[in-house]
Amino acid sequence: PQSTIPFPLDPTRYWLLGQLEYYLSTQNMAQDFFLRQRMDARGWIPIPLIASFNRVKLFTHDTQLVRDVLALSQLVQVRGSMVRMGGWEQFVLPDAQPSTVEDQPLPLVYQP
């Protein structure tokens, strides 16, 4: 994995995180037209789609585990059953479907 996790991961989560971060990396996305076709206009991709990939299924058939591991990554955003890579803007195709994922406002920071 590219993310630094402040606690040890079991082998399944460790290898799964590495595979998921690869799928959502700029290196992979530059050549993965299939995945780019499934991005909506704001870069969101369904987690169940990624959970259905053969290499992911080698680690788990549990979509919730895939979501939980994606939530550990420092490279992606997770909202409900959707995930978005950092730098998604450069990979969205012109004919992408409109997004149904609402952006949540950033949390307010207390400033004295």
Coordinates of C-alpha atoms in Angstrom, one line a residue:
P1 CA 0.0 0.0 0.0
Q2 CA 1.0 3.6 -0.6
S3 CA -0.9 4.8 2.5
T4 CA 0.8 4.9 5.9
I5 CA -1.5 3.2 8.4
P6 CA -0.7 4.0 12.1
F7 CA -1.5 0.5 13.2
P8 CA -0.7 -3.0 11.8
L9 CA -3.1 -4.6 9.3
D10 CA -3.8 -8.3 9.0
P11 CA -2.4 -9.8 5.8
T12 CA -5.8 -9.7 4.0
R13 CA -6.4 -6.0 4.6
Y14 CA -2.7 -5.2 3.8
W15 CA -2.7 -6.8 0.4
L16 CA -6.2 -5.7 -0.4
L17 CA -5.3 -2.1 0.4
G18 CA -2.3 -2.3 -2.0
Q19 CA -4.5 -3.8 -4.8
L20 CA -7.3 -1.2 -4.3
E21 CA -4.8 1.7 -4.2
Y22 CA -3.2 0.4 -7.4
Y23 CA -6.6 0.3 -9.2
L24 CA -7.3 3.9 -8.1
S25 CA -3.8 5.2 -8.9
T26 CA -3.0 7.7 -11.6
Q27 CA -0.6 5.0 -13.1
N28 CA -3.5 2.5 -13.6
M29 CA -6.2 5.0 -14.4
A30 CA -4.1 6.5 -17.3
Q31 CA -4.6 3.1 -19.1
D32 CA -7.8 1.7 -17.6
F33 CA -10.5 2.8 -19.9
F34 CA -13.0 0.3 -18.5
L35 CA -12.8 1.9 -15.0
R36 CA -12.8 5.4 -16.4
Q37 CA -16.0 4.6 -18.3
R38 CA -17.6 3.8 -15.0
M39 CA -16.7 7.1 -13.3
D40 CA -19.4 9.6 -13.0
A41 CA -18.9 13.3 -13.8
R42 CA -17.4 13.9 -10.4
G43 CA -15.0 11.0 -10.4
W44 CA -17.1 8.6 -8.2
I45 CA -16.9 4.8 -8.9
P46 CA -19.2 2.2 -7.3
I47 CA -17.4 0.2 -4.7
P48 CA -19.4 -3.0 -5.6
L49 CA -17.8 -2.7 -9.1
I50 CA -14.3 -2.7 -7.7
A51 CA -15.2 -5.5 -5.3
S52 CA -16.3 -7.6 -8.3
F53 CA -12.8 -7.6 -9.8
N54 CA -11.1 -11.0 -9.8
R55 CA -8.0 -9.8 -8.0
V56 CA -10.1 -8.3 -5.2
K57 CA -12.2 -11.5 -5.0
L58 CA -8.9 -13.4 -4.3
F59 CA -8.8 -11.6 -1.0
T60 CA -12.5 -11.3 -0.2
H61 CA -16.0 -11.5 -1.4
D62 CA -17.2 -9.0 1.3
T63 CA -18.0 -5.7 -0.3
Q64 CA -18.2 -4.1 3.2
L65 CA -14.6 -5.2 3.9
V66 CA -13.6 -3.6 0.6
R67 CA -15.3 -0.4 1.6
D68 CA -13.7 -0.4 5.1
V69 CA -10.2 -1.0 3.6
L70 CA -10.7 1.8 1.1
A71 CA -11.7 4.1 4.0
L72 CA -8.2 3.4 5.4
S73 CA -6.5 4.8 2.3
Q74 CA -5.1 8.3 2.3
L75 CA -5.3 8.4 -1.5
V76 CA -9.1 8.1 -2.0
Q77 CA -12.4 9.5 -0.7
V78 CA -15.2 7.2 0.3
R79 CA -18.9 8.3 0.4
G80 CA -21.4 5.6 1.0
S81 CA -21.0 2.9 -1.6
M82 CA -18.8 5.1 -3.9
V83 CA -15.1 5.8 -4.0
R84 CA -13.1 8.6 -5.7
M85 CA -9.4 8.8 -6.4
G86 CA -7.2 11.9 -5.7
G87 CA -6.7 13.8 -9.0
W88 CA -9.9 12.4 -10.5
E89 CA -10.6 15.5 -12.5
Q90 CA -8.1 14.5 -15.2
F91 CA -9.6 11.1 -15.8
V92 CA -13.4 11.8 -16.1
L93 CA -14.6 11.2 -19.6
P94 CA -16.6 13.9 -21.5
D95 CA -19.7 11.7 -21.7
A96 CA -19.6 10.7 -18.0
Q97 CA -23.0 10.3 -16.2
P98 CA -24.0 13.1 -13.8
S99 CA -23.0 12.5 -10.3
T100 CA -25.5 11.5 -7.6
V101 CA -23.0 11.8 -4.8
E102 CA -23.3 15.0 -2.8
D103 CA -20.1 16.7 -1.7
Q104 CA -20.2 17.2 2.0
P105 CA -18.9 20.5 3.3
L106 CA -15.6 20.5 5.1
P107 CA -16.0 20.3 8.9
L108 CA -15.8 23.7 10.6
V109 CA -12.6 24.3 12.4
Y110 CA -12.7 26.2 15.7
Q111 CA -10.6 29.4 15.5
P112 CA -10.4 31.4 18.7

